[in-house]
């Protein structure tokens, strides 16, 4: 089985919603919003990233057809089905690591004590949450609130769906 930290992604801007989900799962995921596909391909190759795209011209590139660069052609326009396709195509397993990577800037999060975030989170959150993480780049504080729980629930559904297919 592949270790989760080994897989890295480049998400093309035509499937941008995947960025959030993959970061949520704990994958190092860079979002490409430039115009030059060659630049995206070169970066992915250099950094060993798997490209996710709806653009067949990228899939037909020599570097992909020869297998030097892995790329997945996303079929659906709907983010949920896109995510299911990625989970199946790359055999992502249920051991995702939410709370590991900043959703905004793709930086690994760092643990913070309750005291350290005291004046930086809403009082209600401070009273009810004990675990916090901070992004060293944008300094956003993360905790396992309701929004976070809803995302994890959805992710679990994606992965469960995959498990059912295997039977
Ligand atoms: Zn950040």
mmCIF file of C-alpha atoms and ligand atoms in Angstrom:
data_model
loop_
_atom_site.group_PDB
_atom_site.id
_atom_site.type_symbol
_atom_site.label_atom_id
_atom_site.label_comp_id
_atom_site.label_asym_id
_atom_site.label_seq_id
_atom_site.Cartn_x
_atom_site.Cartn_y
_atom_site.Cartn_z
ATOM 1 C CA UNK A 1 0.000 0.000 0.000
ATOM 2 C CA UNK A 2 1.141 3.471 -0.837
ATOM 3 C CA UNK A 3 2.027 5.722 2.041
ATOM 4 C CA UNK A 4 -0.106 8.815 2.119
ATOM 5 C CA UNK A 5 2.809 11.203 2.218
ATOM 6 C CA UNK A 6 4.206 9.889 -1.064
ATOM 7 C CA UNK A 7 1.406 11.101 -3.273
ATOM 8 C CA UNK A 8 1.413 14.741 -4.291
ATOM 9 C CA UNK A 9 -0.980 16.464 -6.637
ATOM 10 C CA UNK A 10 -1.230 19.302 -9.088
ATOM 11 C CA UNK A 11 -4.838 20.335 -9.632
ATOM 12 C CA UNK A 12 -5.584 22.081 -12.911
ATOM 13 C CA UNK A 13 -7.914 25.068 -12.688
ATOM 14 C CA UNK A 14 -10.653 23.207 -14.591
ATOM 15 C CA UNK A 15 -11.074 20.867 -11.585
ATOM 16 C CA UNK A 16 -10.168 23.382 -8.867
ATOM 17 C CA UNK A 17 -12.606 22.077 -6.251
ATOM 18 C CA UNK A 18 -10.485 18.966 -5.869
ATOM 19 C CA UNK A 19 -7.786 21.075 -4.212
ATOM 20 C CA UNK A 20 -9.780 21.545 -1.043
ATOM 21 C CA UNK A 21 -10.745 17.903 -0.745
ATOM 22 C CA UNK A 22 -7.250 16.566 -1.305
ATOM 23 C CA UNK A 23 -5.738 18.970 1.211
ATOM 24 C CA UNK A 24 -8.467 17.927 3.606
ATOM 25 C CA UNK A 25 -7.303 14.336 3.153
ATOM 26 C CA UNK A 26 -3.773 15.419 3.989
ATOM 27 C CA UNK A 27 -2.246 15.403 0.511
ATOM 28 C CA UNK A 28 0.276 17.990 -0.605
ATOM 29 C CA UNK A 29 -1.751 19.588 -3.392
ATOM 30 C CA UNK A 30 -0.765 22.534 -5.516
ATOM 31 C CA UNK A 31 -3.389 24.427 -7.457
ATOM 32 C CA UNK A 32 -2.356 25.568 -10.907
ATOM 33 C CA UNK A 33 -4.036 28.746 -12.009
ATOM 34 C CA UNK A 34 -1.653 29.877 -14.721
ATOM 35 C CA UNK A 35 -2.237 29.878 -18.461
ATOM 36 C CA UNK A 36 0.774 27.952 -19.586
ATOM 37 C CA UNK A 37 0.132 24.199 -19.498
ATOM 38 C CA UNK A 38 3.805 23.541 -20.182
ATOM 39 C CA UNK A 39 4.687 25.264 -16.958
ATOM 40 C CA UNK A 40 2.215 23.100 -15.049
ATOM 41 C CA UNK A 41 3.587 19.940 -16.650
ATOM 42 C CA UNK A 42 7.198 20.949 -15.961
ATOM 43 C CA UNK A 43 6.462 21.699 -12.303
ATOM 44 C CA UNK A 44 4.559 18.459 -11.790
ATOM 45 C CA UNK A 45 7.418 16.512 -13.329
ATOM 46 C CA UNK A 46 10.019 18.266 -11.218
ATOM 47 C CA UNK A 47 8.103 17.828 -7.974
ATOM 48 C CA UNK A 48 6.763 14.344 -8.706
ATOM 49 C CA UNK A 49 3.115 15.364 -8.684
ATOM 50 C CA UNK A 50 0.130 13.631 -10.240
ATOM 51 C CA UNK A 51 -1.827 16.006 -12.483
ATOM 52 C CA UNK A 52 -5.619 16.071 -12.266
ATOM 53 C CA UNK A 53 -7.270 17.753 -15.218
ATOM 54 C CA UNK A 54 -10.199 17.723 -17.637
ATOM 55 C CA UNK A 55 -7.955 18.788 -20.495
ATOM 56 C CA UNK A 56 -7.332 15.922 -22.941
ATOM 57 C CA UNK A 57 -4.408 17.800 -24.506
ATOM 58 C CA UNK A 58 -2.457 17.259 -21.315
ATOM 59 C CA UNK A 59 -3.271 13.554 -21.233
ATOM 60 C CA UNK A 60 -2.082 13.234 -24.840
ATOM 61 C CA UNK A 61 1.303 14.785 -24.136
ATOM 62 C CA UNK A 62 4.251 12.532 -24.730
ATOM 63 C CA UNK A 63 5.492 12.866 -21.179
ATOM 64 C CA UNK A 64 2.168 11.399 -19.997
ATOM 65 C CA UNK A 65 1.669 8.715 -22.659
ATOM 66 C CA UNK A 66 5.176 7.388 -22.026
ATOM 67 C CA UNK A 67 4.418 7.172 -18.327
ATOM 68 C CA UNK A 68 7.055 9.624 -17.132
ATOM 69 C CA UNK A 69 4.341 11.811 -15.694
ATOM 70 C CA UNK A 70 1.148 10.499 -14.157
ATOM 71 C CA UNK A 71 -2.034 12.363 -14.999
ATOM 72 C CA UNK A 72 -5.689 11.525 -14.482
ATOM 73 C CA UNK A 73 -8.329 12.760 -16.918
ATOM 74 C CA UNK A 74 -11.306 13.734 -14.804
ATOM 75 C CA UNK A 75 -14.595 12.775 -16.455
ATOM 76 C CA UNK A 76 -17.333 14.414 -14.439
ATOM 77 C CA UNK A 77 -18.151 18.081 -14.033
ATOM 78 C CA UNK A 78 -19.438 17.432 -10.539
ATOM 79 C CA UNK A 79 -16.930 17.762 -7.692
ATOM 80 C CA UNK A 80 -18.259 14.775 -5.732
ATOM 81 C CA UNK A 81 -17.941 12.435 -8.688
ATOM 82 C CA UNK A 82 -14.569 13.918 -9.518
ATOM 83 C CA UNK A 83 -13.385 13.099 -6.037
ATOM 84 C CA UNK A 84 -14.745 9.570 -6.277
ATOM 85 C CA UNK A 85 -12.893 9.086 -9.544
ATOM 86 C CA UNK A 86 -9.616 10.231 -7.988
ATOM 87 C CA UNK A 87 -10.084 7.966 -4.969
ATOM 88 C CA UNK A 88 -10.699 4.992 -7.268
ATOM 89 C CA UNK A 89 -8.097 5.759 -9.916
ATOM 90 C CA UNK A 90 -5.279 6.206 -7.419
ATOM 91 C CA UNK A 91 -6.588 3.786 -4.854
ATOM 92 C CA UNK A 92 -6.583 6.368 -2.080
ATOM 93 C CA UNK A 93 -7.482 4.608 1.101
ATOM 94 C CA UNK A 94 -9.570 5.467 4.099
ATOM 95 C CA UNK A 95 -6.591 6.522 6.189
ATOM 96 C CA UNK A 96 -6.743 10.128 5.255
ATOM 97 C CA UNK A 97 -5.289 12.697 7.613
ATOM 98 C CA UNK A 98 -7.573 15.665 7.978
ATOM 99 C CA UNK A 99 -6.131 18.527 9.999
ATOM 100 C CA UNK A 100 -2.646 18.155 8.508
ATOM 101 C CA UNK A 101 -2.445 20.720 5.716
ATOM 102 C CA UNK A 102 -3.631 24.310 5.373
ATOM 103 C CA UNK A 103 -6.643 24.472 3.066
ATOM 104 C CA UNK A 104 -5.558 27.871 1.786
ATOM 105 C CA UNK A 105 -1.827 27.608 1.254
ATOM 106 C CA UNK A 106 -0.946 23.905 1.312
ATOM 107 C CA UNK A 107 1.456 24.254 4.256
ATOM 108 C CA UNK A 108 1.787 21.521 6.884
ATOM 109 C CA UNK A 109 -0.060 22.662 10.008
ATOM 110 C CA UNK A 110 1.601 22.952 13.411
ATOM 111 C CA UNK A 111 0.093 21.998 16.728
ATOM 112 C CA UNK A 112 -0.838 24.775 19.155
ATOM 113 C CA UNK A 113 -1.835 24.612 22.791
ATOM 114 C CA UNK A 114 -5.070 26.086 24.057
ATOM 115 C CA UNK A 115 -3.144 28.881 25.760
ATOM 116 C CA UNK A 116 -1.410 29.842 22.530
ATOM 117 C CA UNK A 117 -4.669 30.470 20.698
ATOM 118 C CA UNK A 118 -6.553 31.976 23.609
ATOM 119 C CA UNK A 119 -7.103 35.454 22.139
ATOM 120 C CA UNK A 120 -7.275 34.296 18.561
ATOM 121 C CA UNK A 121 -10.378 32.103 18.453
ATOM 122 C CA UNK A 122 -13.986 32.932 19.358
ATOM 123 C CA UNK A 123 -14.805 32.409 23.073
ATOM 124 C CA UNK A 124 -17.284 29.644 22.309
ATOM 125 C CA UNK A 125 -14.662 27.746 20.343
ATOM 126 C CA UNK A 126 -12.136 28.249 23.120
ATOM 127 C CA UNK A 127 -14.540 26.787 25.667
ATOM 128 C CA UNK A 128 -15.474 23.753 23.626
ATOM 129 C CA UNK A 129 -12.354 22.763 21.649
ATOM 130 C CA UNK A 130 -9.096 21.454 23.041
ATOM 131 C CA UNK A 131 -7.040 20.722 19.941
ATOM 132 C CA UNK A 132 -5.754 23.436 17.650
ATOM 133 C CA UNK A 133 -3.482 23.676 14.644
ATOM 134 C CA UNK A 134 -1.956 26.734 13.010
ATOM 135 C CA UNK A 135 -0.698 27.400 9.514
ATOM 136 C CA UNK A 136 2.820 28.861 9.780
ATOM 137 C CA UNK A 137 2.266 30.844 6.589
ATOM 138 C CA UNK A 138 -1.186 32.474 6.778
ATOM 139 C CA UNK A 139 -1.550 31.957 10.575
ATOM 140 C CA UNK A 140 -5.056 30.648 10.233
ATOM 141 C CA UNK A 141 -6.118 28.582 13.254
ATOM 142 C CA UNK A 142 -7.862 25.265 12.693
ATOM 143 C CA UNK A 143 -10.044 23.320 15.083
ATOM 144 C CA UNK A 144 -12.486 20.465 14.717
ATOM 145 C CA UNK A 145 -15.646 22.529 14.526
ATOM 146 C CA UNK A 146 -18.901 21.722 12.795
ATOM 147 C CA UNK A 147 -17.749 22.759 9.319
ATOM 148 C CA UNK A 148 -14.723 20.551 9.669
ATOM 149 C CA UNK A 149 -16.821 17.630 10.897
ATOM 150 C CA UNK A 150 -19.180 17.981 7.946
ATOM 151 C CA UNK A 151 -16.251 17.731 5.534
ATOM 152 C CA UNK A 152 -14.848 14.659 7.236
ATOM 153 C CA UNK A 153 -18.268 13.033 7.102
ATOM 154 C CA UNK A 154 -18.456 13.674 3.370
ATOM 155 C CA UNK A 155 -14.963 12.314 2.835
ATOM 156 C CA UNK A 156 -15.869 9.173 4.747
ATOM 157 C CA UNK A 157 -18.810 8.728 2.417
ATOM 158 C CA UNK A 158 -16.559 8.966 -0.636
ATOM 159 C CA UNK A 159 -14.237 6.353 0.764
ATOM 160 C CA UNK A 160 -17.091 4.095 1.877
ATOM 161 C CA UNK A 161 -18.514 4.267 -1.612
ATOM 162 C CA UNK A 162 -15.205 2.968 -2.897
ATOM 163 C CA UNK A 163 -15.206 0.114 -0.374
ATOM 164 C CA UNK A 164 -18.667 -1.005 -1.466
ATOM 165 C CA UNK A 165 -17.536 -1.119 -5.078
ATOM 166 C CA UNK A 166 -14.804 -3.566 -4.125
ATOM 167 C CA UNK A 167 -17.190 -6.208 -2.831
HETATM 168 ZN ZN1 LIG B 1 -2.231 28.812 5.401
#
